[in-house]
XYZ file of C-alpha atoms in Angstrom:
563
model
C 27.000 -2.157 -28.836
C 25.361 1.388 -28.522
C 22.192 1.353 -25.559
C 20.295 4.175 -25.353
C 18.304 4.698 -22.236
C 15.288 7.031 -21.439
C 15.071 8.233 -17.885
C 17.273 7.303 -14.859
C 16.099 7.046 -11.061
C 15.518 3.157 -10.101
C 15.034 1.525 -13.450
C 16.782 3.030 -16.389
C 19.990 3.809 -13.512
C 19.619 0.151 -12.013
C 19.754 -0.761 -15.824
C 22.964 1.586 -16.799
C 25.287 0.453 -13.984
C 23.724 -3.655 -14.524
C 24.599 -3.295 -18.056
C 28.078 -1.926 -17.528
C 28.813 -4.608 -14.665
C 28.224 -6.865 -17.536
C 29.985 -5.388 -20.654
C 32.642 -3.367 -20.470
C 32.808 -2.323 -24.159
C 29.082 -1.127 -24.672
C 28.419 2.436 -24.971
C 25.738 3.909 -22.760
C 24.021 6.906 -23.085
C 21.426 8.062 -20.565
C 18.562 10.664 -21.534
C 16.893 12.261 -18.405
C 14.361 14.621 -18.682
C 14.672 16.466 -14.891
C 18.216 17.419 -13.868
C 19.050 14.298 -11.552
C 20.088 10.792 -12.684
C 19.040 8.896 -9.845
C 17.384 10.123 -6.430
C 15.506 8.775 -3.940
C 11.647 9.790 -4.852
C 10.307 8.651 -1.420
C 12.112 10.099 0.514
C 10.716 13.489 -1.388
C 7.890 14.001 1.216
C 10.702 13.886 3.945
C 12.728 16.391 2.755
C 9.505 18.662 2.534
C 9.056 17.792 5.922
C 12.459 18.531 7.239
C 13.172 15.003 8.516
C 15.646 15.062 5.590
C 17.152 18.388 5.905
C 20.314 18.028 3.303
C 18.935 17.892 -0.368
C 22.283 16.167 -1.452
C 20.831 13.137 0.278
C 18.250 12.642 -2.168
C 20.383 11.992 -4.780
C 21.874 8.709 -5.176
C 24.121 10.217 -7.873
C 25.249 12.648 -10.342
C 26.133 12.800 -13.318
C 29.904 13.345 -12.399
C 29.934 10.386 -9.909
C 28.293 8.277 -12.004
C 30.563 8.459 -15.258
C 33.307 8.302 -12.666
C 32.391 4.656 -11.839
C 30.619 3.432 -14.133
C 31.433 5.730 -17.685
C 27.922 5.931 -18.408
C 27.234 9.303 -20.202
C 24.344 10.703 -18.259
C 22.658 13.774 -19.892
C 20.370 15.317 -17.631
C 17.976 18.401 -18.646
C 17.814 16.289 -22.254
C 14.152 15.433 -23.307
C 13.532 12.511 -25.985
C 11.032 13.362 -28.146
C 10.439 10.550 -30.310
C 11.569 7.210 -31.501
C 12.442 6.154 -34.823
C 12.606 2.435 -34.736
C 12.929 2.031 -38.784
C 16.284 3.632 -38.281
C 17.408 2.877 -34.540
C 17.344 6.818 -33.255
C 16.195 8.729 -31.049
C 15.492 12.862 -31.365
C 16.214 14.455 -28.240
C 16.234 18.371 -27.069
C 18.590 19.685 -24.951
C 16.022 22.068 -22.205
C 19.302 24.322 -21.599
C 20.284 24.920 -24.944
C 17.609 23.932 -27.384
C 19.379 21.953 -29.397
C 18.100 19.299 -31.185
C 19.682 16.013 -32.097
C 19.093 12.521 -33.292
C 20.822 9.561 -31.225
C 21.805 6.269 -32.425
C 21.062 3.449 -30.718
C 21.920 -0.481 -31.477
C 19.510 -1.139 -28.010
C 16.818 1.099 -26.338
C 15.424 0.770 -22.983
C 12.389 3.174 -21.999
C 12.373 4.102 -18.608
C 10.107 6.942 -18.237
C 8.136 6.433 -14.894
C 4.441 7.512 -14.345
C 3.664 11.247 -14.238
C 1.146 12.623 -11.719
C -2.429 12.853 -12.930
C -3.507 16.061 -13.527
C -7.127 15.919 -13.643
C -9.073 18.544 -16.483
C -10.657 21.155 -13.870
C -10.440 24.418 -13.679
C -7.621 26.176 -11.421
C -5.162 23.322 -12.231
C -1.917 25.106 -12.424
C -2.228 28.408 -9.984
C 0.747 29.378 -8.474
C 0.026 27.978 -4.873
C -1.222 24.328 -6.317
C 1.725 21.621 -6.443
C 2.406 18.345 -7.937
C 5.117 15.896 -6.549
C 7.345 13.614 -8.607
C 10.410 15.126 -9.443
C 13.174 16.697 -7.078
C 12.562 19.920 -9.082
C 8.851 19.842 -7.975
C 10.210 19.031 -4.219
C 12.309 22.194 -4.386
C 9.201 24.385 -5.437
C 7.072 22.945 -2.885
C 9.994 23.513 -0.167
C 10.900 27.076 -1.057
C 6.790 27.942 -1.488
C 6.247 26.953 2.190
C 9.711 28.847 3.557
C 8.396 32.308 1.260
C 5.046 32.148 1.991
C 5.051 30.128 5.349
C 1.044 28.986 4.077
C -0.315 27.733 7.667
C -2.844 24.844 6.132
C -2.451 22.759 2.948
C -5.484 20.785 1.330
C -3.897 17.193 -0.305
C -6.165 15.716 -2.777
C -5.869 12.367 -3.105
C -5.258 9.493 -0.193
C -2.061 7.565 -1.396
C 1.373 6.704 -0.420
C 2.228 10.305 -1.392
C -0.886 12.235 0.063
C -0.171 10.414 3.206
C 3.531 10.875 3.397
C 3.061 14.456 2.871
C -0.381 14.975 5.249
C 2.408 13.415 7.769
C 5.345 15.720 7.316
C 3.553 18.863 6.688
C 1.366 18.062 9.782
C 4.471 17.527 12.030
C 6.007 21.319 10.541
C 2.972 22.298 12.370
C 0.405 23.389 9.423
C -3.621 22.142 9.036
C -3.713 19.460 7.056
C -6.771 18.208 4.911
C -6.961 15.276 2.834
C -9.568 14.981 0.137
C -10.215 11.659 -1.043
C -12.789 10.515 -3.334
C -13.359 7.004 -2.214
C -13.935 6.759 1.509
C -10.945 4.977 2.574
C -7.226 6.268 1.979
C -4.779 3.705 0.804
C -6.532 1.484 -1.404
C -4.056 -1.801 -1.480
C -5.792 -2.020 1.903
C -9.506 -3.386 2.544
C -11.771 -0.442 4.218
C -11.940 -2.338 7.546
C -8.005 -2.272 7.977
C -7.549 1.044 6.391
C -9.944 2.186 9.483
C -6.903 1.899 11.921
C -4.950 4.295 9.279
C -7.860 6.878 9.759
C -7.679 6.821 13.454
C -3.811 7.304 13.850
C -4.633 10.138 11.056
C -7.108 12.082 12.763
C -5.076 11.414 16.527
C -2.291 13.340 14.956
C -4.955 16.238 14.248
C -5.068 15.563 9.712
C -8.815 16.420 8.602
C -10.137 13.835 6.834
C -12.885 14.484 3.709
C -13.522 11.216 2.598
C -15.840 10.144 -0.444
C -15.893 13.525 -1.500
C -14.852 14.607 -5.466
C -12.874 17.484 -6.532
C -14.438 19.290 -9.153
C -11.780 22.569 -9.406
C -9.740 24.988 -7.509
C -10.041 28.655 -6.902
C -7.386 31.491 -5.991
C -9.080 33.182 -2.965
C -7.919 35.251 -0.190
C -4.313 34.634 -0.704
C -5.306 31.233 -1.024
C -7.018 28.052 -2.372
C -10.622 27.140 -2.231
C -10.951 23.617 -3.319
C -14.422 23.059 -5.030
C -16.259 19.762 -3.968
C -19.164 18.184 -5.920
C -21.951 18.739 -3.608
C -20.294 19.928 -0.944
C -18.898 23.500 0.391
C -15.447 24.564 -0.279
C -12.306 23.953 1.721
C -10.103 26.617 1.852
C -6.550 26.654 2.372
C -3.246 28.682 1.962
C -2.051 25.908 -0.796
C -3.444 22.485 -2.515
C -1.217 19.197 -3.676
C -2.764 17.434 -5.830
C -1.653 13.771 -5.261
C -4.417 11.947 -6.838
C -1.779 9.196 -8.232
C -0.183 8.322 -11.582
C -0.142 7.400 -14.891
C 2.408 5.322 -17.033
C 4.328 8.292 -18.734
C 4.197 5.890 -22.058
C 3.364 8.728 -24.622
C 6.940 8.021 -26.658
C 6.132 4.672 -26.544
C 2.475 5.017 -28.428
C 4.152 7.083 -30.851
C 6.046 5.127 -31.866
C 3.960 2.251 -32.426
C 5.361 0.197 -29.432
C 2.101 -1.721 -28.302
C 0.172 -0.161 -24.939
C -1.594 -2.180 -22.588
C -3.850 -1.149 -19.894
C -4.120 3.011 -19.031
C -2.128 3.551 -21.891
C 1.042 1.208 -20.282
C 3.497 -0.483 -22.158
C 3.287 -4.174 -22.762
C 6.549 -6.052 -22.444
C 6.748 -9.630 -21.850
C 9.051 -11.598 -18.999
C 12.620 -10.424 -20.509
C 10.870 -6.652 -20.852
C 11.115 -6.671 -24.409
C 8.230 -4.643 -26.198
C 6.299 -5.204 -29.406
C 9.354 -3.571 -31.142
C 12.422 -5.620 -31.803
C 15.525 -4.186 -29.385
C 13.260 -1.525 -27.418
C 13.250 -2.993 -24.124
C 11.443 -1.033 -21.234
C 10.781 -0.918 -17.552
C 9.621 1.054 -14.393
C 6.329 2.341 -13.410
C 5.186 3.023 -17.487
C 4.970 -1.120 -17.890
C 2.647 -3.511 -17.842
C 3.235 -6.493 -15.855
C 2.215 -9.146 -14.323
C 0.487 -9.783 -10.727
C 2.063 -12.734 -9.337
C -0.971 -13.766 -7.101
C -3.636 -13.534 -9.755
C -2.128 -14.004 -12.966
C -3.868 -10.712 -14.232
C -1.883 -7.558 -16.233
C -1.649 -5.105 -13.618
C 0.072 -1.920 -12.812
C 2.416 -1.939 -9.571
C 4.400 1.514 -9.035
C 6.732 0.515 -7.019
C 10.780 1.092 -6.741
C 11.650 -2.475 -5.892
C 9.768 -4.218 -9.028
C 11.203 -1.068 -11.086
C 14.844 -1.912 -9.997
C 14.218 -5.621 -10.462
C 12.750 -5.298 -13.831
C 16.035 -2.252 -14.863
C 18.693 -5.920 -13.644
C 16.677 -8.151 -15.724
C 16.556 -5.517 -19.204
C 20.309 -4.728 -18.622
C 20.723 -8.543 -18.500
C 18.926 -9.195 -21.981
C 20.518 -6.416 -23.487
C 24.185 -8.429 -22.652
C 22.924 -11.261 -24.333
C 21.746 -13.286 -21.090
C 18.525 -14.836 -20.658
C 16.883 -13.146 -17.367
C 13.180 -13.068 -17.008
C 10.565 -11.344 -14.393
C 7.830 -13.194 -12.981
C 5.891 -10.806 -11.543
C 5.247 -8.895 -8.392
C 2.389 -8.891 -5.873
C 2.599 -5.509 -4.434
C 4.405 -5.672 -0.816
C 4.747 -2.116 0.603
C 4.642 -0.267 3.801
C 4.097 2.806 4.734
C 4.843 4.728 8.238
C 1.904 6.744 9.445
C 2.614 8.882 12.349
C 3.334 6.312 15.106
C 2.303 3.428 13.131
C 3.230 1.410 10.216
C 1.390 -0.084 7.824
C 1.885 -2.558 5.499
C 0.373 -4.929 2.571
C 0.911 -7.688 0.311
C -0.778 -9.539 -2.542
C -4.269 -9.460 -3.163
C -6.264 -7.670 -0.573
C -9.917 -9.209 -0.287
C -12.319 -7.059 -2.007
C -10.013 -7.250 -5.298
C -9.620 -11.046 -4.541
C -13.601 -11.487 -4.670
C -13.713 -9.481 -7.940
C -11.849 -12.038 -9.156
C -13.973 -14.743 -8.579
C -11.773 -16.663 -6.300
C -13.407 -18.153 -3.075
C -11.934 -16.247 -0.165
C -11.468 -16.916 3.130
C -9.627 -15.088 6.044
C -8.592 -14.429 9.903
C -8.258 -11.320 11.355
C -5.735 -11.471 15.168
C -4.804 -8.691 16.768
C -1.451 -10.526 18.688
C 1.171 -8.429 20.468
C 4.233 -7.375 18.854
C 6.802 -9.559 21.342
C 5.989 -11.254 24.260
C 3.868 -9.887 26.573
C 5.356 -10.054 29.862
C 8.665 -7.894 28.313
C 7.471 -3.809 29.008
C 6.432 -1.935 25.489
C 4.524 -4.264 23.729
C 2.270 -2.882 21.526
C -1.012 -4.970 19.512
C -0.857 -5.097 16.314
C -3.786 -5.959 13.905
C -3.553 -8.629 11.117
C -5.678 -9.782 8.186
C -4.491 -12.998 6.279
C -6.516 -13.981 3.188
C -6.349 -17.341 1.658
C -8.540 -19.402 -0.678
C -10.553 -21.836 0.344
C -10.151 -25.601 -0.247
C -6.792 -25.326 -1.490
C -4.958 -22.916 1.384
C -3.419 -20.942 -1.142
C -2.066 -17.570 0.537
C -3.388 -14.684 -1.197
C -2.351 -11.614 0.722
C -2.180 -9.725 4.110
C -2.445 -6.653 5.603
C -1.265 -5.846 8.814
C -1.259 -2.681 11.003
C 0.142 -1.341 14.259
C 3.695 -0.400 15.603
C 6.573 -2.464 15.986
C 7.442 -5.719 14.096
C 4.801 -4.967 11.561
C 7.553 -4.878 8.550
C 8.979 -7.775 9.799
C 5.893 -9.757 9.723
C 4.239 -8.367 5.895
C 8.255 -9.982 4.965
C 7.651 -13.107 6.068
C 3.993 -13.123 4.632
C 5.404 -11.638 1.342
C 7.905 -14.338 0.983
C 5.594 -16.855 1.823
C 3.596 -16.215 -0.835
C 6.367 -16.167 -3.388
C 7.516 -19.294 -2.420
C 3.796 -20.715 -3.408
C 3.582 -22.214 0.634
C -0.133 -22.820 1.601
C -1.749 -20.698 4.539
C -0.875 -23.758 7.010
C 2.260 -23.765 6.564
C 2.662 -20.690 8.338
C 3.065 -22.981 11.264
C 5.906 -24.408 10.215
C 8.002 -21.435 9.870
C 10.783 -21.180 12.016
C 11.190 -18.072 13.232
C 13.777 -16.085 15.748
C 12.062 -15.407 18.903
C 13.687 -13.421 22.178
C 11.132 -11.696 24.523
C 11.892 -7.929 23.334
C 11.391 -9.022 19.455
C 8.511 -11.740 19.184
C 6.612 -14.891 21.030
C 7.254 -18.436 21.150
C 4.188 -18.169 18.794
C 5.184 -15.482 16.505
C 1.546 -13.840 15.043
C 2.776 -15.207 11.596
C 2.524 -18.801 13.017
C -0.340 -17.652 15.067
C -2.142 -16.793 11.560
C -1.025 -20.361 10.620
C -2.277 -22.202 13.372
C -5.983 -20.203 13.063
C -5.944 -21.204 9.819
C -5.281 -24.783 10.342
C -7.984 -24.719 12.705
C -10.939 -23.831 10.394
C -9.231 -26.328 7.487
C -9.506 -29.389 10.658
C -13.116 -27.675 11.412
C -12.114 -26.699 15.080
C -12.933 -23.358 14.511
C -16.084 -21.561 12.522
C -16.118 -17.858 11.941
C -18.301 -15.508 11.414
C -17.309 -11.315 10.544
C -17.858 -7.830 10.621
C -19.778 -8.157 7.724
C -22.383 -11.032 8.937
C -23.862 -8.363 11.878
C -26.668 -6.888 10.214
C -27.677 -10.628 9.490
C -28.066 -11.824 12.371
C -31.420 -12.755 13.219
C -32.253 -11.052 16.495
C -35.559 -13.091 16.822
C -34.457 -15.592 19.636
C -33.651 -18.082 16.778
C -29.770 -18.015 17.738
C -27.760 -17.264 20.452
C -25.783 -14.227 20.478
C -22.926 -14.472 23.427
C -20.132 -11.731 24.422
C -17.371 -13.789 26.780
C -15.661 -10.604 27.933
C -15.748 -9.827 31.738
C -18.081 -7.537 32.867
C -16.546 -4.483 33.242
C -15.555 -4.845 29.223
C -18.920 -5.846 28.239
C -20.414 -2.508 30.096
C -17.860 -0.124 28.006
C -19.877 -1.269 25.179
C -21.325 -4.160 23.093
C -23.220 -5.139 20.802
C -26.842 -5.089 20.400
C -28.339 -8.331 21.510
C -25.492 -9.725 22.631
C -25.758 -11.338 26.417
C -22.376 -11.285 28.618
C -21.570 -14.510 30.241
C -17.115 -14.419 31.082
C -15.385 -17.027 29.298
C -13.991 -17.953 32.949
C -17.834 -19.173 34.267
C -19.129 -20.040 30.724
C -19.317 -23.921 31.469
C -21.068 -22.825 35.223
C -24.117 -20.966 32.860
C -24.182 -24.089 30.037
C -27.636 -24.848 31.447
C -28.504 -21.312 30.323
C -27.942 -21.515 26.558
C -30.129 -23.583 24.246
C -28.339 -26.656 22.460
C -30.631 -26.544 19.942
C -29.400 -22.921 18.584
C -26.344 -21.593 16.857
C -24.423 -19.786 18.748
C -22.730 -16.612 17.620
C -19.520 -15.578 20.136
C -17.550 -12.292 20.625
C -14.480 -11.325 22.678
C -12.151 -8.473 22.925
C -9.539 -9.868 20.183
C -11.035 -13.311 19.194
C -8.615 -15.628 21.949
C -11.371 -16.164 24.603
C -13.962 -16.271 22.197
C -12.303 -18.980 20.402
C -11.889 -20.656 23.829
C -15.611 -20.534 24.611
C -16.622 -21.850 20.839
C -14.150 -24.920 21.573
C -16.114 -25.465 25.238
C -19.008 -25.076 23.619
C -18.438 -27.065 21.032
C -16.682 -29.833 23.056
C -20.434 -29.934 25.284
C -22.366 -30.212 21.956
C -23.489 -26.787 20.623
C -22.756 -25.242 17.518
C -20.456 -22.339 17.920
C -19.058 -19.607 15.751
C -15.928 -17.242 16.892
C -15.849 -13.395 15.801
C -13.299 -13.020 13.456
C -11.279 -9.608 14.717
C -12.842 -9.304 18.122
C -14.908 -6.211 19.199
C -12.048 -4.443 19.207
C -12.063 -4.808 15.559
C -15.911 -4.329 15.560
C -15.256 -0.606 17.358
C -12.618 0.245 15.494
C -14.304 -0.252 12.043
C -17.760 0.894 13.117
C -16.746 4.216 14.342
C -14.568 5.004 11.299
C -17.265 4.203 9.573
C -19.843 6.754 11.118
C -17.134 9.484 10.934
C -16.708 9.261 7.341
C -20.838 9.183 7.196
C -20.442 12.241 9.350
C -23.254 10.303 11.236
C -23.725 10.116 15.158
C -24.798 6.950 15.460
C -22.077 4.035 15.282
C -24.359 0.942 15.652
C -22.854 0.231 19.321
C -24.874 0.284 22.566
C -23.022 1.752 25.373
């Protein structure tokens, strides 16, 4: 058996060394485009940014060591340019020589990746404006900056990517500028939790242009002007665009293998395509999300290696299949890390399903051990039936540890109030008795036994401010003067059943804290004395947060608090 395989790095290498694990006979050829087999494509940005200062690091292999081990023939600088399923081949150019050459192949796997979008506007391709996907494009950038030593850098485009590189080339000490059309970066998050990604941005000193469009580029003064619809240009010494990818799935089309959504290719659980013995895998498929059933796009290395075992498998005559993924990544920004999985909730609405959540902002261990630090958590589920539908959660330490646990709790199919039941390791420097995933469990458990009613960020503006409700902020004093919010009268959580006399049975009442703990404590004591009471999901420290992000991406003065 001859297997032809197009492209390397996680899936078509994953897939080479899989298949040869399993068969010992097969032939395997290997067709990569760039001139490395396998390397580590995010760690590029870190490289850039000196964190990562050997380049041999970056590759996982070559060539050499690879045939060594595993006698798989990788030919690197060799571009296939078409497919010829009628005849099993595959016309490839070798970039050094020019040769061209048809391959035979008994089995095909396409692993080509997702190229960067390139957007049609003028000035795309001057000198000083990069892409980044390849190590060859990390070497350009890297030798640009040590030629021309450019002091600021303009990043279009707010992703995994634009942030990893706003980070390093911020800590090498140049202005950084991110342009971003929507106004939040890092959409897998919802805009309220991306908020605490803006912060630790603009703390570290990165400019942030947010719901602005780039309509071109310019060369000016030895530099870049970036053109923005409506807006005056930015200028800087160079410009990366990092607006995010595409499935690279133009072989595919052309050959007639069937393409699913932006152009991707459709493969079903053994990732076989519409073409008998073509498999294919990586960031240029089509699969599914395994939280909402829907086709969906997920560029990603760990689904891409998966899906690479589970081809390679196939191929060898086993029976392997791929369920799915739902997205988990994380990202380190600055100081802080943050992370997702599953469906966030403004994609979960779109899809019709009845959401419900609860934001906590718990420590990261125990809070009498020194260097705790809060972190901030949002844990969607649906209603009625407690199925977990995703999380997001942001701040320092333990935040990896917890998006695991959440990640794997969703896999396993366990409803939100079950996160109680996990049993998890706790010691003082690492966690609390009540580790925030349980913590997330038992506030969840809560609103299913109807101990606890919410109400959000989002419910402010609705709030009738016309005496017809009670609107009550249990912080102390001293917290309460720092700011509040309108309408809101401060009685402490500590003398709230001293003032009961004060508030109207008769009335809702609407209750804010710092985090949501006391609050939730004063909704119980009011509720225990007969009132109807409703806890602030998030706390104001959530409120604050959110709120002034907000009026620095409206470039407004007002924030909506009264201080």
């Amino acid at each position: 058996m001859k297997v032809v395989i197009v492209g390397g790095v996680a899936g078509g290498a994953t897939a080479a060394a899989r298949i040869r694990r399993l068969n010992e006979e097969a032939e395997v050829v290997v067709f990569e485009r760039s001139g490395y087999i396998s390397y580590a494509n995010c760690g590029l940005p870190y490289y850039i940014g000196d964190v990562i200062t050997d380049s041999e690091e970056l590759t996982l292999q070559t060539p050499e060591s690879f045939f060594s081990r595993f006698h798989v023939d990788m030919k690197v600088r060799h571009e296939v340019l078409s497919i010829h399923p009628e005849r099993k081949t595959v016309s490839v150019r070798n970039l050094e020589t020019g040769e061209e050459f048809e391959e035979h192949y008994d089995k095909l796997l396409l692993s080509p990746g997702a190229r960067p979008v390139q957007p049609e506007i003028p000035g795309v391709g001057l000198e000083n404006l990069f892409t980044l996907r390849t190590v060859e494009d990390t070497m350009r950038i890297k030798a640009y900056i040590e030629t021309h030593q450019p002091k600021s850098v303009v990043l279009a485009g707010g992703g995994f990517i634009g942030l990893e590189l706003a980070e390093n080339l911020r800590e090498s000490g140049m202005d950084v500028t991110i342009v971003q059309r929507a106004k939040q970066l890092m959409n897998p998050f919802d805009p309220d939790m991306a908020s605490f990604i803006h912060s630790e941005m603009r703390r570290h000193g990165v400019t942030l242009a947010l719901g602005h469009t780039v309509e071109g580029f310019v060369e000016k003064e030895g530099g870049i002007d970036v053109l923005l619809k409506g807006e005056d240009p930015i200028h800087a010494d160079m410009g990366i665009l990092a607006i995010g990818v595409a499935p690279d799935a133009k072989l595919a089309g052309e050959a007639g293998i069937k393409l699913g959504i932006k152009g991707s290719i459709v493969v079903n659980e053994r990732m076989e395509t519409s073409i008998p013995d073509i498999y294919a895998v990586g960031d240029a498929v089509q699969i599914k999300n395994a939280v909402s059933g829907e086709e969906d796009l997920i560029s990603l290395a760990g689904p891409a290696n998966k899906q690479g075992r589970i081809a390679a498998d196939n191929i060898c005559g086993g029976n392997s299949s791929y369920s799915g993924a739902q997205g988990s990544s994380v990202i380190k920004v600055f100081d802080m890390t943050a992370a997702t999985t599953g469906l966030n909730e403004k994609r979960a609405k779109k899809l019709g399903i009845d959401t419900d959540k609860v934001i906590l902002s718990p420590m990261s261990h125990a809070g009498y051990y020194p260097g705790g630090k809060v972190m901030t958590m949002k844990v969607l589920f649906e209603k009625e039936t407690n199925r977990l539908l995703g999380a997001q959660v942001v701040g320092y330490e333990g935040v990896d540890k917890r998006i695991d646990v959440l990640a794997t709790a969703i896999h396993a199919g366990m409803k939100a109030t079950d996160l109680k039941e996990l049993d998890l390791a706790y010691a003082p420097p690492y966690s609390s008795a009540k580790d925030p995933v349980n913590m997330a469990g038992y506030m969840i458990e809560n609103i299913e036994n109807r101990y606890l009613k919410q109400w959000f960020l989002e419910d402010i503006e609705k709030l009738p401010r016309d005496g017809s409700v009670t609107l009550l902020d249990v912080r102390t004093e001293g917290e309460y003067a720092g700011g509040h919010l309108e309408g809101f009268r401060n009685i402490p959580v500590d003398v709230l059943r001293e003032h009961l006399d004060e508030i109207e049975k008769r009335k809702p009442v609407y209750v804010i804290c710092q985090s949501g703990l006391r609050s939730y404590v004063a909704a119980r004591i009011l509720t225990g004395n007969g009132y109807d009471a409703y806890n602030f999901s998030g706390g104001f420290r959530f409120y604050e947060a959110v709120m002034q992000d907000r009026c620095l991406v409206e470039k407004a003065s007002a924030c909506g608090m009264d201080r």
